[in-house]
mmCIF file of C-alpha atoms in Angstrom:
data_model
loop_
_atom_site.group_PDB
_atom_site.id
_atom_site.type_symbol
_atom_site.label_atom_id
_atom_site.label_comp_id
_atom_site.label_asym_id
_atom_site.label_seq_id
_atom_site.Cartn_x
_atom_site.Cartn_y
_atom_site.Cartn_z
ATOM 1 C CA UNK A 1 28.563 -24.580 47.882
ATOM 2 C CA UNK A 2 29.345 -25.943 44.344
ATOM 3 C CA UNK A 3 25.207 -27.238 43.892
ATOM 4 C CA UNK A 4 24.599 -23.759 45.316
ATOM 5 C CA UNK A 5 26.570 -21.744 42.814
ATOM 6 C CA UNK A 6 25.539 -23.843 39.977
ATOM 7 C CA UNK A 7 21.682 -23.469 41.050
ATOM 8 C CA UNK A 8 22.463 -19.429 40.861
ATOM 9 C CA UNK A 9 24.162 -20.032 37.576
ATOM 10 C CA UNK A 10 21.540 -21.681 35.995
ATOM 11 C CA UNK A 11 18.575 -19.057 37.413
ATOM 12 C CA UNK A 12 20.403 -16.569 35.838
ATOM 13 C CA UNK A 13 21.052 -18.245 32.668
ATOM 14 C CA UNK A 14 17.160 -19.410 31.954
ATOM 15 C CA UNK A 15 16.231 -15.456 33.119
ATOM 16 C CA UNK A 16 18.529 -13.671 30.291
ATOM 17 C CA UNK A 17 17.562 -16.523 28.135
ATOM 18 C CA UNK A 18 13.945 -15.747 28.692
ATOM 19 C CA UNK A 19 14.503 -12.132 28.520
ATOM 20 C CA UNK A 20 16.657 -12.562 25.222
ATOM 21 C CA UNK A 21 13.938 -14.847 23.560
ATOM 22 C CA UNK A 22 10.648 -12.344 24.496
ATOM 23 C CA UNK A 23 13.255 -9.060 23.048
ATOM 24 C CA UNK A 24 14.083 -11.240 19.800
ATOM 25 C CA UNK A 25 10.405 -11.858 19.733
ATOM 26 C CA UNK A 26 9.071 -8.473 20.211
ATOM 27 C CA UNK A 27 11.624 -7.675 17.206
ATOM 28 C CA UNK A 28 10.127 -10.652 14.692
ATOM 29 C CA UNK A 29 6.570 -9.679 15.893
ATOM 30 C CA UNK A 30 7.574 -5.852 14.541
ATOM 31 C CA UNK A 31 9.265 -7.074 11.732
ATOM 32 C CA UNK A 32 6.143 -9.247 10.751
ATOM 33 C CA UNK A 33 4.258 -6.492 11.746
ATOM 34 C CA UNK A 34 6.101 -4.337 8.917
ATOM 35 C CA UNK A 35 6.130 -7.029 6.395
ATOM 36 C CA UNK A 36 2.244 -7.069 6.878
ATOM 37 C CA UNK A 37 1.178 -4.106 5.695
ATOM 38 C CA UNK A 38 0.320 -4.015 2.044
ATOM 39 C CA UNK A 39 0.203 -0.721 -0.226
ATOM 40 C CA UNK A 40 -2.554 -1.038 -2.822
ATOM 41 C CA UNK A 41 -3.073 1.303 -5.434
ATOM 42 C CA UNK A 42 -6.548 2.391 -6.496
ATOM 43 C CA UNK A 43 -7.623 1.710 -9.726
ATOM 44 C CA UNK A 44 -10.817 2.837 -11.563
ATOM 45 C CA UNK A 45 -12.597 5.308 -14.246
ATOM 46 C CA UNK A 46 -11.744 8.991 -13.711
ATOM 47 C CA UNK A 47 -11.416 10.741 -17.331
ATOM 48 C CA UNK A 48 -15.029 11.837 -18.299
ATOM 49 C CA UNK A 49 -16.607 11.719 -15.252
ATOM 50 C CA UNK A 50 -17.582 14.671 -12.776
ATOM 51 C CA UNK A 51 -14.212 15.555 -10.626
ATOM 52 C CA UNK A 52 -16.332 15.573 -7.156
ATOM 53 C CA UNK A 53 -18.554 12.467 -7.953
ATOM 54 C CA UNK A 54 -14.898 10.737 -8.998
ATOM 55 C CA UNK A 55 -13.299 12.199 -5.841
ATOM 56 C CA UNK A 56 -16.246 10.765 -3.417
ATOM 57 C CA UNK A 57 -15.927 7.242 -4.936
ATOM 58 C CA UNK A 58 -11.902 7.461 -4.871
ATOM 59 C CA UNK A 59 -12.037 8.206 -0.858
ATOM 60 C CA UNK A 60 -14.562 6.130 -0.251
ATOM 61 C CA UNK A 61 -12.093 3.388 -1.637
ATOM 62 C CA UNK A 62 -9.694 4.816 0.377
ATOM 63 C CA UNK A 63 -11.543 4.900 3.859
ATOM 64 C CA UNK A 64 -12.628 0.950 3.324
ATOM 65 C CA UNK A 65 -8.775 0.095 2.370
ATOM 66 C CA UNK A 66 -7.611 1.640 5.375
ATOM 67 C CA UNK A 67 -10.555 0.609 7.222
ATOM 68 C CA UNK A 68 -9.136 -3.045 6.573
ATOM 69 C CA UNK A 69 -5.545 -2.391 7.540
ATOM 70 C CA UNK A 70 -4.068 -1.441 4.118
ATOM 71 C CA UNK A 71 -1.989 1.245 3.341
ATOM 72 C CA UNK A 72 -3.640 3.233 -0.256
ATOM 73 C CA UNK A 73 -1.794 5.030 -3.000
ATOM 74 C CA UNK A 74 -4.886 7.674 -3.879
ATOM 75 C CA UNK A 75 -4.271 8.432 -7.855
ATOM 76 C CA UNK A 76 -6.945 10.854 -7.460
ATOM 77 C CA UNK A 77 -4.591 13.140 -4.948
ATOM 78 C CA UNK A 78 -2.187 13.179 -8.302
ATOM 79 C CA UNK A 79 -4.473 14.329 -11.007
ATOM 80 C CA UNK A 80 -6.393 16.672 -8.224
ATOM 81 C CA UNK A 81 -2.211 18.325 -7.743
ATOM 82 C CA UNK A 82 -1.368 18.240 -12.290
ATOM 83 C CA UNK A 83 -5.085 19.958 -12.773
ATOM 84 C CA UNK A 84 -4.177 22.556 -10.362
ATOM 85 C CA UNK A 85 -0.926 23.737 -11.635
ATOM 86 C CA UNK A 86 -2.016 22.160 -15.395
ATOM 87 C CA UNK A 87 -1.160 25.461 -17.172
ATOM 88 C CA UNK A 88 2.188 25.339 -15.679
ATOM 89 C CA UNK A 89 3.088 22.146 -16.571
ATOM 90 C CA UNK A 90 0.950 20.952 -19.276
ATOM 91 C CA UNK A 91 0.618 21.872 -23.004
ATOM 92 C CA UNK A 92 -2.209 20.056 -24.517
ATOM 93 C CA UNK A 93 -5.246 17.628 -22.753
ATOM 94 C CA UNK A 94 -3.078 14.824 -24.114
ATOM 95 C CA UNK A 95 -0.074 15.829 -22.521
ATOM 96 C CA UNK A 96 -1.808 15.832 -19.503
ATOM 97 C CA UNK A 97 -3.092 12.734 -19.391
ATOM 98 C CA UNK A 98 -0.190 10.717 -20.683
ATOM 99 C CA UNK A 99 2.114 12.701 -17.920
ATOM 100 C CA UNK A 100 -0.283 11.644 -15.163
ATOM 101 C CA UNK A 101 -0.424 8.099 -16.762
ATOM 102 C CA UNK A 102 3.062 7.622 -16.528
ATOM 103 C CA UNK A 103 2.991 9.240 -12.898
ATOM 104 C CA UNK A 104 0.542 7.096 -11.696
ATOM 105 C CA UNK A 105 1.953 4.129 -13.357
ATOM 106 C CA UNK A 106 5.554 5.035 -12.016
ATOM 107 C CA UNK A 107 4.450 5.073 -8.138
ATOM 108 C CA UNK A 108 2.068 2.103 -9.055
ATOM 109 C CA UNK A 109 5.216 0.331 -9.450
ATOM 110 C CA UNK A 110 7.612 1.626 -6.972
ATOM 111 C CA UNK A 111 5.308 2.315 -4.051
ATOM 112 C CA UNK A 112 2.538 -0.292 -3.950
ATOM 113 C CA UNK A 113 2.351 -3.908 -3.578
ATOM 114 C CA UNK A 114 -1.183 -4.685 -5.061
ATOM 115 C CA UNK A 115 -3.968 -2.458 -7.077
ATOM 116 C CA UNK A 116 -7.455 -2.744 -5.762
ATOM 117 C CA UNK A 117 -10.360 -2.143 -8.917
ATOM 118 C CA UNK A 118 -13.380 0.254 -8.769
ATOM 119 C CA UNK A 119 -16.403 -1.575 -10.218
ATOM 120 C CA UNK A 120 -15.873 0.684 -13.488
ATOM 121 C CA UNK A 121 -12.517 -0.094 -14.126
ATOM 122 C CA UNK A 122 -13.280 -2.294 -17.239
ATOM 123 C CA UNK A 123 -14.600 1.456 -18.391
ATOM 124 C CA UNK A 124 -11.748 3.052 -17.983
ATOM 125 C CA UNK A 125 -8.429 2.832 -20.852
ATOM 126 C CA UNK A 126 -5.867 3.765 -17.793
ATOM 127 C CA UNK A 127 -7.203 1.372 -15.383
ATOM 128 C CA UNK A 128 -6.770 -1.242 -18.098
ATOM 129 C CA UNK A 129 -3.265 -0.068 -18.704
ATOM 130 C CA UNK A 130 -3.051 0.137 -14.776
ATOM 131 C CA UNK A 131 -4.532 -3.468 -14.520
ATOM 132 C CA UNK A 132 -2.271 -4.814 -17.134
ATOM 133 C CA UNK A 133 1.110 -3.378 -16.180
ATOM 134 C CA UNK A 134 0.458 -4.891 -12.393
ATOM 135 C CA UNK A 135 -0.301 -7.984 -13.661
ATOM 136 C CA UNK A 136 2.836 -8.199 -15.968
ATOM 137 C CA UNK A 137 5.052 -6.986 -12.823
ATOM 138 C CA UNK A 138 3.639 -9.831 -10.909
ATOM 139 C CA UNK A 139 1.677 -7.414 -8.245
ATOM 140 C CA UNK A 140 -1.483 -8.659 -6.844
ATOM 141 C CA UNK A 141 -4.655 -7.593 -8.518
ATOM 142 C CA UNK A 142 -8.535 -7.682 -7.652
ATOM 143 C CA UNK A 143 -11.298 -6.032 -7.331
ATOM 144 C CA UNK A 144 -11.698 -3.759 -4.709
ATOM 145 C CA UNK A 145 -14.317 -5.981 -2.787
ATOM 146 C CA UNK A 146 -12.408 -8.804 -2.548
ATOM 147 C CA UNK A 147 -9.454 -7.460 -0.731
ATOM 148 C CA UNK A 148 -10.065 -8.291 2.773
#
């Protein structure tokens, strides 16, 4: 009777201890799962350049990103929202751009935990800016094709 209950006893205690160890982890494989996903930022030309030409290369970016697993800030969506309430908000050209700037550079920073550069970004004075301040903050930084 005692070998009997003890049997039972330890049944039970290697099922909850199985059951315990695949719940913990399912929880480590979620948190790892979480703790996977990157933000990148995209970084590249966009002042002087045809909006819809810009905004085709920007999603296209943006659809390979995600295509890889990554989740994308789109600076693009920004300036596209400031250039459609610009007389609003903005005084001069300049104002715009350095309030978009600091926008972009602002969620750059809080939101994402890597920038991913266009091929023109060595054209561009806010990608450099972009490029510089992600570096200094200790993000990760490369060009968009070598983010896989």
């Amino acid at each position: 009777s005692w070998h009997l209950n003890r049997k039972l006893y330890m049944v039970k205690r290697k099922a909850i201890m199985i059951l315990l160890s695949w719940h913990l982890n399912r929880k480590l494989y979620m948190v790892k799962r979480k703790a996977i996903m990157i933000k990148l930022y995209i970084s590249g030309k966009i002042t002087g350049i045809d909006p819809v030409s810009c905004e085709k290369k920007f999603l296209e970016a943006e659809r390979r990103l995600k295509k890889l697993g990554y989740e994308v800030y789109n600076p693009f969506d920004e300036i596209k929202q400031a250039r459609m309430r610009r007389r609003a908000v903005f005084k001069t050209e300049l104002d715009d751009y350095n309030k978009i700037m600091a926008l972009n550079i602002y969620n750059l920073l809080w939101e994402c935990d890597g920038v991913a550069l266009l091929p023109d970004w060595k054209d561009s004075k806010g990608a450099r800016i972009e490029k510089y301040v992600a570096e200094e903050m200790g993000l990760a930084v490369k060009e968009i094709k070598k983010w896989n």
